[in-house]
XYZ file of C-alpha atoms in Angstrom:
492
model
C 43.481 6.001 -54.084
C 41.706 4.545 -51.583
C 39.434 1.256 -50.747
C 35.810 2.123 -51.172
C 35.068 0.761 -47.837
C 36.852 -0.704 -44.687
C 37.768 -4.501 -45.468
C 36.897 -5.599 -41.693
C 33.279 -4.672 -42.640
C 33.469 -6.287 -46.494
C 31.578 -9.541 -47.433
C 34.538 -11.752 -47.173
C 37.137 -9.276 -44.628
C 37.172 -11.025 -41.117
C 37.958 -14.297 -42.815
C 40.598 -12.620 -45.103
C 42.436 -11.022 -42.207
C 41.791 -14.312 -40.165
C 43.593 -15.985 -42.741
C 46.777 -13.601 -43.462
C 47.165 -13.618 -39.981
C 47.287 -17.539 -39.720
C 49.589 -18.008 -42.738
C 53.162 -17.837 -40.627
C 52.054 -21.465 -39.977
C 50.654 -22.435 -43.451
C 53.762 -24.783 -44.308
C 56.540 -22.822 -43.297
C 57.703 -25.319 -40.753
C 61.187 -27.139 -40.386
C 59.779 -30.458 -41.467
C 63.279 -32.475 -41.862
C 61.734 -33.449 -44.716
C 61.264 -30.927 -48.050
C 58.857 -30.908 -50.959
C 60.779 -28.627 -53.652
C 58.221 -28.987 -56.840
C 54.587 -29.197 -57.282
C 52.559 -28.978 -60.605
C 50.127 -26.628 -62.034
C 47.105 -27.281 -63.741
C 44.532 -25.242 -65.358
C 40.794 -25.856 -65.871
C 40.886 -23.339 -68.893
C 43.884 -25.047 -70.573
C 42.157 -28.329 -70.181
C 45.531 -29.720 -68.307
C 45.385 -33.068 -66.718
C 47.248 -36.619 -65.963
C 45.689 -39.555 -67.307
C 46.642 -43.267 -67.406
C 44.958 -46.752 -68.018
C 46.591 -50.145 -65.940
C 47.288 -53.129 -68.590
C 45.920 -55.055 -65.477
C 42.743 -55.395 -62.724
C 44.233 -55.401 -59.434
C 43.301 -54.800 -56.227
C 39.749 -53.212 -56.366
C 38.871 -53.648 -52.988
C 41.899 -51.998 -50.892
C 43.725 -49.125 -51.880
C 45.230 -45.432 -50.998
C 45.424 -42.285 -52.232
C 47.255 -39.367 -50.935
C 47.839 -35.652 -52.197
C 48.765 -32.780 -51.316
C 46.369 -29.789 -52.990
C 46.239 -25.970 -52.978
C 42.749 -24.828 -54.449
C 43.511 -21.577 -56.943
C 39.370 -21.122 -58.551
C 36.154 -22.064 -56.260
C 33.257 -23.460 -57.995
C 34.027 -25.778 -60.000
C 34.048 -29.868 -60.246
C 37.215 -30.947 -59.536
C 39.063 -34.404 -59.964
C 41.714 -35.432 -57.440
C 41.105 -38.944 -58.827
C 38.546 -40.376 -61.597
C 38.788 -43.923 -62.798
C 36.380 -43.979 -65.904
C 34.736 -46.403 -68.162
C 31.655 -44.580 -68.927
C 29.053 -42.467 -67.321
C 27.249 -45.298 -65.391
C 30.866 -46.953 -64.692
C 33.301 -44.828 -62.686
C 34.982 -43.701 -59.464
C 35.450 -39.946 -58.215
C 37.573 -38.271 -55.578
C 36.924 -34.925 -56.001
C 35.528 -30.997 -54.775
C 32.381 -30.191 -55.691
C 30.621 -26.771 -55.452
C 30.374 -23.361 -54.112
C 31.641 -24.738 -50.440
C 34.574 -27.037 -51.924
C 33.102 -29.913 -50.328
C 34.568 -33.903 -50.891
C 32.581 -36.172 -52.716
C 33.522 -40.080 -53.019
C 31.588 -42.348 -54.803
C 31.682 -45.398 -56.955
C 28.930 -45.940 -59.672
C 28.613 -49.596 -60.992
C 26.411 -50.328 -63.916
C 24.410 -47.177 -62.421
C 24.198 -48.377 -58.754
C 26.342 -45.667 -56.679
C 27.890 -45.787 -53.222
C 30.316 -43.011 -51.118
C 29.452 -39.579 -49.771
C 29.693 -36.048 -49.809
C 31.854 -34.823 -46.562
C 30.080 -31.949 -44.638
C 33.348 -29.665 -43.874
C 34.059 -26.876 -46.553
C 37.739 -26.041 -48.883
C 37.617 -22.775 -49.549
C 41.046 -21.465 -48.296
C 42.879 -20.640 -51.185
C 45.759 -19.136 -49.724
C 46.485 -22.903 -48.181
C 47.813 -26.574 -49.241
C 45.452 -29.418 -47.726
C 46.543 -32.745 -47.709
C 43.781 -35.551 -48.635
C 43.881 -39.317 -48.174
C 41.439 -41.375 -49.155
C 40.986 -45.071 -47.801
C 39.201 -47.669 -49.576
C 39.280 -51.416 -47.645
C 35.497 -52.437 -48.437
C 36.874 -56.136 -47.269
C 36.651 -54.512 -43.404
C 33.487 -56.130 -41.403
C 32.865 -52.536 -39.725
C 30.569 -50.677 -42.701
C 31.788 -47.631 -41.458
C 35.011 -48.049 -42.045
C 35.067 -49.131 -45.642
C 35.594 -45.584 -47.211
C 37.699 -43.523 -45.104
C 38.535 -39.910 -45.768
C 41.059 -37.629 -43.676
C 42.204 -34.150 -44.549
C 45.059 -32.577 -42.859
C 45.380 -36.315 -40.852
C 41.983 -36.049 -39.389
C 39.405 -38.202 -40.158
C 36.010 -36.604 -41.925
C 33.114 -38.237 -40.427
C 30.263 -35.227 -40.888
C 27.925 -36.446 -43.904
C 25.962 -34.417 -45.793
C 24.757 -36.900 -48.627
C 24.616 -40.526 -47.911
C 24.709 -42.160 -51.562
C 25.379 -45.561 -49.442
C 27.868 -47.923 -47.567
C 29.697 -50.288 -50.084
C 28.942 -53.624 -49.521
C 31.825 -55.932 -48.092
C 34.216 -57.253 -50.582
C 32.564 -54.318 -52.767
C 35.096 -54.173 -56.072
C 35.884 -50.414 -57.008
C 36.933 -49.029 -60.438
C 40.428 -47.741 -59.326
C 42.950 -50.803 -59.966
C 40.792 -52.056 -63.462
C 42.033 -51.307 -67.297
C 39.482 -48.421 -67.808
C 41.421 -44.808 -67.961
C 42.876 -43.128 -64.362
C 42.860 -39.663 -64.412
C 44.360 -36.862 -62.038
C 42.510 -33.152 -63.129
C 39.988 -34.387 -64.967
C 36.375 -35.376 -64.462
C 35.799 -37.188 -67.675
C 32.336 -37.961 -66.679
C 30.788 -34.289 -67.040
C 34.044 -33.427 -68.802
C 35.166 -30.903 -66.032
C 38.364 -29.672 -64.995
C 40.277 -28.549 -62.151
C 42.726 -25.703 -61.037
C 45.150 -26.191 -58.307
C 48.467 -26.978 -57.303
C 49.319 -30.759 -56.536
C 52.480 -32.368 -54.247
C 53.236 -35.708 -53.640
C 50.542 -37.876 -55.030
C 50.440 -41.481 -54.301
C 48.185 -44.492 -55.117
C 49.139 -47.544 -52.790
C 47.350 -50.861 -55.016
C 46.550 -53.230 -52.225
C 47.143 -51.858 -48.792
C 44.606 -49.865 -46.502
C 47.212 -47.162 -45.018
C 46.820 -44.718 -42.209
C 47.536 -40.465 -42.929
C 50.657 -40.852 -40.770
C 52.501 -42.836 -43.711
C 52.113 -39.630 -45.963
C 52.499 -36.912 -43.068
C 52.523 -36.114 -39.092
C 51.687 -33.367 -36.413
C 54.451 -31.300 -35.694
C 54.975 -31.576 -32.078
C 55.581 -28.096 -31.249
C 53.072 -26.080 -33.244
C 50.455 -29.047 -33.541
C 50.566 -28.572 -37.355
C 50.022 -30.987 -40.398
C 52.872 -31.818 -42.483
C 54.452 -33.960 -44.982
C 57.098 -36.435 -44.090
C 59.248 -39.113 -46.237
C 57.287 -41.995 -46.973
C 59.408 -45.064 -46.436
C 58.321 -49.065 -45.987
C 55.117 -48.638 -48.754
C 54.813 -51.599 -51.118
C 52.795 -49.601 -53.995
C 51.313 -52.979 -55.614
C 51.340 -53.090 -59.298
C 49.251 -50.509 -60.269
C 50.275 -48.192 -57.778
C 52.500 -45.209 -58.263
C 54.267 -42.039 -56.705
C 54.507 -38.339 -58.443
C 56.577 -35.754 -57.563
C 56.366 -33.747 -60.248
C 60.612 -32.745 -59.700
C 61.192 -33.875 -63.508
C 60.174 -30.863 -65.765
C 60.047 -32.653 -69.041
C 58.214 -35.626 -67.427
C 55.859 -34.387 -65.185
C 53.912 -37.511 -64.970
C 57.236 -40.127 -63.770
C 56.657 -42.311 -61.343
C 59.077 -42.252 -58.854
C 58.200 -45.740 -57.150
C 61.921 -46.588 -55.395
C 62.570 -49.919 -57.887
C 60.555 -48.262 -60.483
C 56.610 -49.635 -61.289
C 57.046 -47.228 -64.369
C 53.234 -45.923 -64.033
C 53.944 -43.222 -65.459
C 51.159 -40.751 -66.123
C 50.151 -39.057 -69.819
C 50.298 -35.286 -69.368
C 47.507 -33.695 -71.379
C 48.208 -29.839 -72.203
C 50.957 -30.227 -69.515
C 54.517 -28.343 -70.169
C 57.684 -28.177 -68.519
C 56.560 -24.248 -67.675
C 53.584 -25.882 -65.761
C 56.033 -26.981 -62.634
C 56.369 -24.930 -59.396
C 58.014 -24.341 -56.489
C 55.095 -23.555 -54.585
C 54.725 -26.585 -52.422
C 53.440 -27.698 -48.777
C 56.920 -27.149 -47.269
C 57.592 -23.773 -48.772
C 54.059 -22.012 -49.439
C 54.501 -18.975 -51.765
C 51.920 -16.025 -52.309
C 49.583 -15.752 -54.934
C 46.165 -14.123 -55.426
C 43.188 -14.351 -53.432
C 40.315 -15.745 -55.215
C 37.940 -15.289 -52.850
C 38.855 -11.350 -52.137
C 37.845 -9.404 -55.090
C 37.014 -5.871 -53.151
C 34.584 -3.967 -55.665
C 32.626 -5.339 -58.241
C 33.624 -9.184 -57.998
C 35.399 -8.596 -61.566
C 38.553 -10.046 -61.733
C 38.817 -13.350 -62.865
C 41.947 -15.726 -62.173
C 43.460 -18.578 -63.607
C 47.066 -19.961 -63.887
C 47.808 -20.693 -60.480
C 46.131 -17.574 -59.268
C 49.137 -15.426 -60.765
C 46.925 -14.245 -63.807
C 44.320 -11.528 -63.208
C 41.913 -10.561 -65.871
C 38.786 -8.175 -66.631
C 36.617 -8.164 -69.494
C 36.346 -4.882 -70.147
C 33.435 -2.288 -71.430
C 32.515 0.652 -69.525
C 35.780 0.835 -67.471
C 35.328 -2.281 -65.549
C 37.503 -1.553 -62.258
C 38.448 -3.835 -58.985
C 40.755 -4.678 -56.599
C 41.991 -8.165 -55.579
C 44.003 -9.142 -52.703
C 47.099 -11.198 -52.285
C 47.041 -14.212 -49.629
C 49.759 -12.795 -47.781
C 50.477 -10.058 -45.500
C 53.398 -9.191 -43.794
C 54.285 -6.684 -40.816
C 58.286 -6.386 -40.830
C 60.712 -7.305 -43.295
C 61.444 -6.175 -47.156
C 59.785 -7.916 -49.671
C 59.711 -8.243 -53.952
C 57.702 -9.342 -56.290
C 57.248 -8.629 -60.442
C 54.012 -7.880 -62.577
C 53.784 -8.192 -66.387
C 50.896 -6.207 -68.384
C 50.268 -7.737 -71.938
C 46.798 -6.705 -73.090
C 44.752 -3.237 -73.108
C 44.129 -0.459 -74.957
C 46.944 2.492 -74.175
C 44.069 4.435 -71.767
C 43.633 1.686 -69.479
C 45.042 1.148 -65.616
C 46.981 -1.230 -64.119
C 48.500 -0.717 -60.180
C 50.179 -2.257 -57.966
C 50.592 -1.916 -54.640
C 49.298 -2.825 -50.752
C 47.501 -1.803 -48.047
C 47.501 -2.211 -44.284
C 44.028 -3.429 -42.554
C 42.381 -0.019 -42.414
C 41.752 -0.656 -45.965
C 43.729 2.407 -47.495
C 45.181 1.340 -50.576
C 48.944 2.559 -51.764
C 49.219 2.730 -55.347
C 53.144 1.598 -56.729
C 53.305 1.358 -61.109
C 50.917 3.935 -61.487
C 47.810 4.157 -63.799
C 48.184 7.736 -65.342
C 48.984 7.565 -69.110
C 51.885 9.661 -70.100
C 53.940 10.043 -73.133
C 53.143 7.021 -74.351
C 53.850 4.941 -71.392
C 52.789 4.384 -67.258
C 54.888 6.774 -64.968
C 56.329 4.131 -62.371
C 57.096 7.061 -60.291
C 53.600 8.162 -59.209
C 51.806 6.760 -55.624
C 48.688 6.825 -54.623
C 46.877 7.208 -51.347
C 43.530 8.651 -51.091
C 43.150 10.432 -54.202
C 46.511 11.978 -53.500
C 49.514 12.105 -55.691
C 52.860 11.656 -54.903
C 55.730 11.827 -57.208
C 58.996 10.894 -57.288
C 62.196 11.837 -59.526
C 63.560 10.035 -61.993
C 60.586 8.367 -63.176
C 60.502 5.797 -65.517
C 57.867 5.123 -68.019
C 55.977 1.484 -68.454
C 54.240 0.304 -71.187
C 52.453 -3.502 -72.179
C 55.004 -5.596 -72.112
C 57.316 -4.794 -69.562
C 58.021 -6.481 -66.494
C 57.442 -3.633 -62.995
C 59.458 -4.454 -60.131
C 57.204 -3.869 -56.461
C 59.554 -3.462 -53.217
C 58.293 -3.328 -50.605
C 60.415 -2.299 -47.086
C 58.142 -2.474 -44.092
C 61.358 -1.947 -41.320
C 62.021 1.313 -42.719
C 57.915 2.502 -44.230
C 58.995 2.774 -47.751
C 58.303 1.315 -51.184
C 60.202 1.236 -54.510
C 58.726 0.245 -58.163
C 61.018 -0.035 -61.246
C 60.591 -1.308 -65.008
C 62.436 -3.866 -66.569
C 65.320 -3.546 -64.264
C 65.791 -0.122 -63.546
C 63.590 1.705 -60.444
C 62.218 5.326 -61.101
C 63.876 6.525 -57.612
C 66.566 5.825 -55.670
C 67.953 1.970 -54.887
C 66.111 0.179 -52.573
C 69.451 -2.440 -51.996
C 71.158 1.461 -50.214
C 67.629 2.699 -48.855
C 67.689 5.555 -51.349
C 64.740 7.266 -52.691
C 61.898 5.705 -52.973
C 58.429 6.786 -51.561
C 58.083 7.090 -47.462
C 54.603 5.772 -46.637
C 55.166 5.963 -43.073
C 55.787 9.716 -43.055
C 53.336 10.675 -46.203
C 50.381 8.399 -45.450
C 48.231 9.100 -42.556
C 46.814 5.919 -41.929
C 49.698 3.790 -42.911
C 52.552 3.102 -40.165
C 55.897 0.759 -39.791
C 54.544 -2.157 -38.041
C 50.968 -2.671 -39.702
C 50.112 -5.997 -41.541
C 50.281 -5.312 -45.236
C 48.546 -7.263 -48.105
C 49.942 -6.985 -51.974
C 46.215 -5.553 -53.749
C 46.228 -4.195 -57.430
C 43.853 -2.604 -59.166
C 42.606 -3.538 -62.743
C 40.680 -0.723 -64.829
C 40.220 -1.858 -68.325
C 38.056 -0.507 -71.126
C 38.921 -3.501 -73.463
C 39.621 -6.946 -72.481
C 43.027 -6.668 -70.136
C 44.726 -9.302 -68.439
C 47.876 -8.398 -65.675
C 50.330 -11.282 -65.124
C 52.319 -11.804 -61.368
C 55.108 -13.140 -59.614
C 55.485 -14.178 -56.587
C 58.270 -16.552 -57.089
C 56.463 -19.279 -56.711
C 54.914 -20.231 -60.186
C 54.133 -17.578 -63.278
C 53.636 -16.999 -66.639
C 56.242 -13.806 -66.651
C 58.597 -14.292 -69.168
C 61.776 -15.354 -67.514
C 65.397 -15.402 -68.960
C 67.443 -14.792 -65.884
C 65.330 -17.059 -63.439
C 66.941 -14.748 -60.188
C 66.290 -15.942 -56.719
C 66.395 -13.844 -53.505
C 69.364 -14.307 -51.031
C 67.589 -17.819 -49.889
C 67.688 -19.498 -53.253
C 63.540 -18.830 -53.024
C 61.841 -17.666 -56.051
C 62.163 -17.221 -59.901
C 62.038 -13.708 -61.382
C 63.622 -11.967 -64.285
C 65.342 -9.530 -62.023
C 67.465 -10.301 -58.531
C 65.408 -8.861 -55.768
C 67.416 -5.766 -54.151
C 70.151 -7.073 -51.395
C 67.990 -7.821 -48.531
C 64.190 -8.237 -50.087
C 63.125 -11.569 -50.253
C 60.409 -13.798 -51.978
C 56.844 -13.861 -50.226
C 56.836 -17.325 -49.639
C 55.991 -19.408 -46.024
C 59.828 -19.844 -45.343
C 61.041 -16.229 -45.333
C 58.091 -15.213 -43.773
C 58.560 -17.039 -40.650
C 62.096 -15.827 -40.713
C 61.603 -12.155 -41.493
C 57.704 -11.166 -41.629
């Protein structure tokens, strides 16, 4: 089956490729220094941090750092909200289409802060933000800082006004802190967060929270050492499952946050140091159907008159063998779900099959160009089981297998399989590849996936690769690995 159209020439295409082709240095880099959790929220799920000082502090001086990866464009969302009421309140947040930082404080209806010019629309990338309040500094300018990836923002596109000096903020007061959540508007955000930090007191500069790696020129985290948080201030990590919300202030401030809607199953391991793959929210192919949510591991349709498209992953690789899982839990018994990649001609290779047979998928039918290839052995696949993709792009060949068992050969002894370099004309060893599926449903359908980085796959085994990277129900085959910023730069 192929693409309806060459991606080069799509709407969003050049920056896609642009940005597959850029993500060897999107946090893969030795830091000395590792990040190994980050948490999950959901806008649909209504999941957010919240927490209200027993004192007023320092109103005038603080800073806030996080680390952020984006997974759903459009909407409102909170990095930090301190909220009395709607004429009463600070925001840090993204707002809009473009993803663009607003900061403002609103005081008995009398508002000051901006909206920053540049754009955040890179899903497939962790941005760190640090926000700077010191309103007791005599240069104006300089009372609200922002700087993302340790560069200062300075482009304004709406001036709601400079604070004046000595200008008291609602972060630090006893009014209700909250990390997610816009309670003002009642809007909610989806992301991934690392490393969050609120220093009561102290104007800092980005290079406490991070540095340029002096080799590739890079932003990255670093060990924060020497901070006095203040009273109010705190430090997540989000490394303690069943307490997402700890502070983990050296000496303990115990600021712990509230989690609202939060679980243990909401941590990851998709982080600024080790950036894993997940789906491209921006690069739905056909009909702009597909809608994602939980991390961007969840794809779903909403079905009537066959509703059909294609999304992209936000990695590609060239070399190297790679794994990952999908789950399909709603549907009718006609409907399609595939799985599979394709190389920057746009032809798309089908792996999991959509033909109905017997009751169940055929794992053992590919795709390419309205062409059918079959292998032996197959195995059928129904709702509720978990298809294995492998994917080996040293020797042109792909494997798919249900719930543990794959329809040909072994991909661990380079046995069966399917040979897209020999069967498919315009796919050859050597060519970036991108992860795509395809969704047809002709009821509501929703098609669950695992990168290794954060899902909603039920796991029992929790299997890594050779690395220790990932979480799947099944080991990856000797030699595949997790698609994930560290084994790229090491075998993609």
């Amino acid at each position: 089956l192929s693409l309806a159209r060459d991606w080069q020439s799509t709407k969003y295409g050049t920056n896609i490729m642009e940005t597959l082709q850029r993500l060897h240095n999107r946090g893969s880099i030795s830091t000395g220094y590792e990040i190994d959790n980050s948490l999950k929220i959901e806008a649909d799920n209504t999941e957010y941090l919240s927490r209200t000082p027993s004192s007023n502090t320092n109103r005038q001086t603080f800073t806030y750092s996080t680390w952020v990866k984006r997974t759903e464009m459009g909407q409102t969302s909170a990095l930090l909200e301190a909220y009395q009421d709607g004429t009463n309140f600070f925001i840090l947040q993204f707002a809009g289409s473009k993803g663009r930082i607003t900061v403002y404080n609103i005081d008995s209806g009398t508002d000051y802060g901006y909206t920053y010019t540049p754009a955040h629309r890179d899903t497939s990338a962790w941005y760190h933000i640090v926000f700077v309040s010191d309103t007791t500094n005599s240069t104006a300018s300089d009372r609200y800082q922002l700087y993302v990836n340790g560069v200062r923002v300075t482009d304004i596109t709406t001036d709601y006004g400079t604070p004046p000096q000595n200008y008291n903020n609602n972060v630090n007061s006893t009014i209700t802190h909250n990390i997610g959540r816009r309670q003002d508007g009642n809007t909610y955000m989806s992301a991934y967060l690392a490393e969050t930090h609120l220093v009561d007191g102290t104007a800092l500069a980005p290079t406490t929270f991070g540095e340029f790696d002096e080799d590739s020129g890079i932003w990255k985290p670093k060990q924060v050492t020497g901070v006095t948080y203040g009273t109010n201030g705190f430090y997540l990590d989000y490394s303690t499952a069943s307490d997402l919300g700890a502070d983990k202030v050296a000496g303990g401030n115990s600021n712990d946050f509230t989690e609202n809607n939060i679980a243990a199953a909401d941590q990851a391991t998709d982080t600024p140091t080790n950036n894993f793959c997940t789906l491209n929210v921006i690069a739905n192919i056909e009909n702009n159907a597909v809608v994602f949510t939980e991390g961007a591991t969840v794809g779903s349709v909403s079905g009537g008159g066959n509703v059909s498209d294609h999304a992209m992953a936000t990695m590609g690789f060239s070399s190297g063998k790679w794994y990952y899982e999908a789950y399909v839990t709603t549907g009718s018994t006609s409907d399609d779900a595939m799985f599979g990649f394709a190389n920057t001609n746009g032809w798309y290779q089908g792996l999991g099959n959509d033909t109905y047979s017997a009751g169940a998928h055929q794992v053992g039918r590919w795709y390419y160009n309205s062409n059918t290839f079959t292998t032996t052995g197959a195995t059928g696949w129904d709702k509720g089981d978990i298809v294995q993709i492998a994917i080996d792009c040293d020797n042109g060949k792909c494997w798919s297998g249900v719930n543990g068992t794959y329809s040909s050969g072994n991909p661990s002894t380079n046995t069966g399989g399917f040979d897209w370099d020999a069967n498919v004309t315009n796919m050859s060893i050597g060519d970036l590849v991108i992860p795509v599926t395809r969704v047809l449903y002709t009821a509501p359908g929703t098609t669950y996936y695992n990168f290794g980085g954060y899902t909603l796959v039920p796991i029992s085994s929790a299997a890594s690769d050779a690395n220790g990277y990932g979480t799947f129900e099944y080991a990856p085959p000797t030699g595949f690995h997790a698609l994930c910023t560290k084994n790229l730069e090491e075998y993609g």
